[in-house]
Tab-separated table of C-alpha atoms in Angstrom:
chain	number	residue	atom	x	y	z
A	1	THR	CA	0.000	0.000	0.000
A	2	ASN	CA	2.759	2.429	0.932
A	3	ALA	CA	4.764	1.720	-2.230
A	4	LEU	CA	1.673	2.387	-4.354
A	5	LEU	CA	0.791	5.603	-2.516
A	6	GLU	CA	4.374	6.853	-2.700
A	7	GLY	CA	4.777	5.918	-6.367
A	8	ARG	CA	7.714	3.584	-5.636
A	9	VAL	CA	6.720	1.006	-8.210
A	10	ALA	CA	8.391	-0.888	-11.039
A	11	ARG	CA	8.635	0.849	-14.420
A	12	THR	CA	5.620	-0.764	-16.071
A	13	ALA	CA	4.472	-1.125	-19.681
A	14	LEU	CA	0.824	-1.620	-20.634
A	15	LEU	CA	-0.126	-3.836	-23.556
A	16	ALA	CA	-3.719	-3.116	-24.577
A	17	THR	CA	-5.880	-3.729	-27.630
A	18	GLU	CA	-5.290	-1.138	-30.352
A	19	GLY	CA	-7.352	1.955	-29.630
A	20	PHE	CA	-7.527	1.254	-25.886
A	21	THR	CA	-4.010	2.058	-24.671
A	22	ASP	CA	-5.156	5.201	-22.803
A	23	LEU	CA	-7.768	3.350	-20.769
A	24	GLU	CA	-5.927	3.761	-17.463
A	25	GLU	CA	-5.624	7.520	-17.952
A	26	LEU	CA	-9.176	8.090	-19.236
A	27	GLY	CA	-10.839	6.017	-16.521
A	28	ARG	CA	-14.563	6.054	-15.961
A	29	GLN	CA	-15.981	9.493	-16.524
A	30	ALA	CA	-17.683	9.323	-13.124
A	31	ARG	CA	-16.387	12.188	-11.011
A	32	PRO	CA	-17.855	14.115	-8.083
A	33	GLN	CA	-17.958	17.422	-9.956
A	34	LEU	CA	-18.921	16.522	-13.498
A	35	TYR	CA	-18.492	19.996	-15.011
A	36	ARG	CA	-15.343	21.030	-13.167
A	37	LEU	CA	-12.860	20.728	-16.025
A	38	CYS	CA	-9.794	21.672	-13.990
A	39	ALA	CA	-10.233	18.919	-11.387
A	40	GLY	CA	-6.947	17.119	-10.934
A	41	ALA	CA	-6.467	13.383	-11.120
A	42	PRO	CA	-3.486	11.302	-10.077
A	43	PRO	CA	-1.099	10.608	-12.958
A	44	PRO	CA	-1.352	7.157	-14.533
A	45	LEU	CA	1.197	4.558	-13.412
A	46	VAL	CA	2.057	3.830	-17.063
A	47	PRO	CA	3.462	6.807	-19.001
A	48	ALA	CA	2.383	7.271	-22.621
A	49	GLU	CA	5.720	6.050	-24.023
A	50	LEU	CA	5.245	2.647	-22.339
A	51	ARG	CA	1.752	1.985	-23.715
A	52	VAL	CA	1.858	-0.646	-26.444
A	53	ALA	CA	-1.007	-1.110	-28.897
A	54	VAL	CA	-1.594	-4.823	-29.465
A	55	PRO	CA	-2.799	-5.567	-33.014
A	56	GLU	CA	-5.699	-7.916	-32.261
A	57	ARG	CA	-9.405	-7.865	-31.478
A	58	THR	CA	-11.611	-10.229	-29.544
A	59	GLY	CA	-15.341	-9.869	-28.968
A	60	PRO	CA	-17.799	-11.585	-26.650
A	61	ASP	CA	-18.118	-14.553	-29.013
A	62	GLY	CA	-14.409	-15.035	-29.727
A	63	VAL	CA	-11.625	-13.806	-31.973
A	64	LEU	CA	-12.532	-11.110	-34.493
A	65	ARG	CA	-8.952	-10.368	-35.605
A	66	GLU	CA	-6.052	-12.717	-34.965
A	67	LEU	CA	-3.110	-11.483	-32.923
A	68	ASP	CA	-0.431	-10.045	-35.235
A	69	GLU	CA	2.611	-11.538	-33.490
A	70	GLY	CA	5.119	-9.857	-35.792
A	71	GLY	CA	3.518	-6.473	-35.227
A	72	LEU	CA	3.566	-6.963	-31.463
A	73	ARG	CA	7.209	-8.089	-31.483
A	74	GLU	CA	8.098	-4.959	-33.443
A	75	ALA	CA	6.143	-2.720	-31.040
A	76	LEU	CA	7.924	-4.261	-28.038
A	77	GLU	CA	11.424	-3.630	-29.420
A	78	GLY	CA	13.168	-0.909	-27.457
A	79	ILE	CA	10.682	-0.841	-24.574
A	80	ASP	CA	12.560	-0.295	-21.311
A	81	CYS	CA	10.526	-1.645	-18.413
A	82	GLU	CA	10.714	-3.874	-15.339
A	83	ALA	CA	7.142	-5.168	-15.589
A	84	ALA	CA	4.347	-5.476	-18.130
A	85	ALA	CA	0.568	-5.498	-17.761
A	86	VAL	CA	-1.427	-7.231	-20.512
A	87	CYS	CA	-5.080	-6.200	-20.692
A	88	LEU	CA	-6.926	-6.999	-23.906
A	89	LEU	CA	-10.616	-6.546	-24.644
A	90	TRP	CA	-12.639	-9.588	-23.623
A	91	GLY	CA	-9.483	-11.171	-22.185
A	92	PHE	CA	-11.436	-12.338	-19.145
A	93	ARG	CA	-13.568	-14.527	-21.404
A	94	HIS	CA	-11.114	-15.424	-24.186
A	95	SER	CA	-7.602	-15.458	-22.740
A	96	GLY	CA	-5.644	-16.903	-25.685
A	97	HIS	CA	-4.349	-13.581	-27.011
A	98	GLU	CA	-3.360	-12.403	-23.530
A	99	ARG	CA	-1.454	-15.612	-22.876
A	100	ARG	CA	0.389	-15.361	-26.193
A	101	ALA	CA	1.147	-11.650	-25.692
A	102	ALA	CA	2.671	-12.491	-22.292
A	103	GLU	CA	4.869	-15.137	-23.955
A	104	LEU	CA	6.001	-12.586	-26.555
A	105	VAL	CA	6.862	-10.104	-23.788
A	106	THR	CA	9.176	-12.719	-22.276
A	107	ASP	CA	10.671	-13.557	-25.690
A	108	VAL	CA	11.386	-9.916	-26.578
A	109	LEU	CA	12.011	-8.222	-23.224
A	110	GLY	CA	13.484	-11.100	-21.257
A	111	ASP	CA	12.917	-11.570	-17.547
A	112	VAL	CA	10.313	-8.911	-16.734
A	113	HIS	CA	7.340	-9.582	-14.495
A	114	THR	CA	4.181	-9.940	-16.601
A	115	SER	CA	0.635	-9.718	-15.256
A	116	THR	CA	-2.330	-10.682	-17.419
A	117	SER	CA	-5.803	-9.339	-16.737
A	118	HIS	CA	-7.574	-12.690	-17.005
A	119	ASP	CA	-5.333	-14.106	-14.275
A	120	THR	CA	-5.183	-11.029	-12.038
A	121	ALA	CA	-8.773	-9.781	-12.173
A	122	GLY	CA	-10.860	-11.871	-14.538
A	123	VAL	CA	-13.920	-9.621	-14.386
A	124	PHE	CA	-16.195	-7.799	-16.803
A	125	ARG	CA	-15.424	-4.066	-17.277
A	126	GLU	CA	-12.182	-3.274	-19.009
A	127	TYR	CA	-11.245	-0.200	-16.936
A	128	GLU	CA	-11.340	-2.018	-13.611
A	129	ARG	CA	-9.478	-5.002	-15.082
A	130	CYS	CA	-6.874	-2.730	-16.664
A	131	VAL	CA	-6.154	-0.670	-13.549
A	132	THR	CA	-5.943	-3.751	-11.327
A	133	THR	CA	-3.581	-5.435	-13.777
A	134	VAL	CA	-1.365	-2.337	-14.012
A	135	VAL	CA	-1.163	-2.114	-10.200
A	136	ASP	CA	-0.396	-5.839	-10.066
A	137	ALA	CA	2.450	-5.526	-12.557
A	138	ALA	CA	3.842	-2.381	-10.933
A	139	LEU	CA	3.900	-3.815	-7.389
A	140	SER	CA	4.745	-7.487	-7.907
A	141	PRO	CA	8.519	-7.138	-8.573
A	142	LEU	CA	8.913	-5.028	-5.444
A	143	LEU	CA	6.804	-7.379	-3.325
A	144	ARG	CA	8.584	-10.448	-4.729
A	145	GLY	CA	11.992	-9.140	-3.640
A	146	TYR	CA	10.720	-8.308	-0.160
A	147	LEU	CA	8.926	-11.639	0.328
A	148	GLU	CA	11.893	-13.666	-0.974
A	149	ARG	CA	14.158	-11.986	1.594
A	150	LEU	CA	11.558	-12.480	4.343
A	151	THR	CA	11.097	-16.166	3.472
A	152	GLU	CA	14.864	-16.701	3.465
A	153	ARG	CA	15.264	-15.044	6.855
A	154	ALA	CA	12.332	-17.023	8.277
A	155	ALA	CA	13.907	-20.295	7.073
A	156	GLU	CA	17.258	-19.337	8.621
A	157	ALA	CA	15.479	-18.712	11.922
A	158	GLY	CA	13.683	-22.074	11.705
A	159	LEU	CA	10.278	-20.473	11.142
A	160	PRO	CA	7.656	-21.633	8.626
A	161	GLU	CA	7.178	-19.829	5.325
A	162	PRO	CA	5.292	-16.581	5.923
A	163	GLU	CA	1.678	-16.252	4.876
A	164	VAL	CA	0.465	-12.915	3.573
A	165	MET	CA	-2.920	-11.378	4.242
A	166	LEU	CA	-4.845	-10.594	1.061
A	167	SER	CA	-7.161	-7.657	0.406
A	168	SER	CA	-10.054	-10.127	0.412
A	169	GLY	CA	-9.317	-10.998	4.039
A	170	GLY	CA	-7.838	-14.426	3.341
A	171	THR	CA	-4.207	-15.431	3.297
A	172	ALA	CA	-1.821	-16.856	0.723
A	173	GLY	CA	1.675	-18.254	0.703
A	174	ALA	CA	4.519	-15.859	0.008
A	175	ALA	CA	5.037	-17.149	-3.555
A	176	ILE	CA	1.409	-16.542	-4.566
A	177	ALA	CA	1.321	-13.110	-2.914
A	178	ALA	CA	4.572	-12.179	-4.667
A	179	ARG	CA	3.078	-13.146	-8.043
A	180	HIS	CA	-0.001	-10.938	-7.514
A	181	GLY	CA	0.934	-7.746	-5.693
A	182	SER	CA	-2.486	-6.187	-6.322
A	183	TRP	CA	-4.145	-8.870	-4.209
A	184	THR	CA	-2.342	-7.519	-1.122
A	185	VAL	CA	-2.879	-3.751	-1.491
A	186	LEU	CA	-5.483	-3.480	1.280
A	187	SER	CA	-3.778	-5.932	3.638
A	188	GLY	CA	-1.149	-5.419	6.279
A	189	PRO	CA	-1.238	-4.454	9.946
A	190	ALA	CA	-4.237	-2.156	9.457
A	191	GLY	CA	-6.145	-4.881	7.620
A	192	GLY	CA	-5.156	-7.485	10.219
């Protein structure tokens, strides 16, 4: 929670269906003062130069346009990031393109943490899925490093592997929590 509030997150890229790369910044147009044009909003976690348009399209009934793997590889060249969030339209229902895009991220960018929306927050509504996936990608590398060190120190002290409280109120092992940083945002001493 503190890392997110302070903006101490991994440099994150967003891979979104062509035409939807600004989803995180646009948000839902629900605001307390609808006609106040100068109302400020927090800056998006993903800057414009790290938003990658994925040449593909899926609808509620399946694939409308196949994923252009060559085009995506080309778009990923030169991207400098520590994590990637993949959020494609209808990815919660048809995850094939998201899975393949995540594989291409690994092929092109190497060992960067990749979060996919169908795995992180497989829900209807692209904005909510996108923002949750971006937060997941931005926090997971940081949380993974912390939890790996904590697990190592616990083992050295003869203690069991730590369990982490999730935002839902449940708990998960350190490895699962490290893979999905967004699941732990509302946890911690205050949540406990």
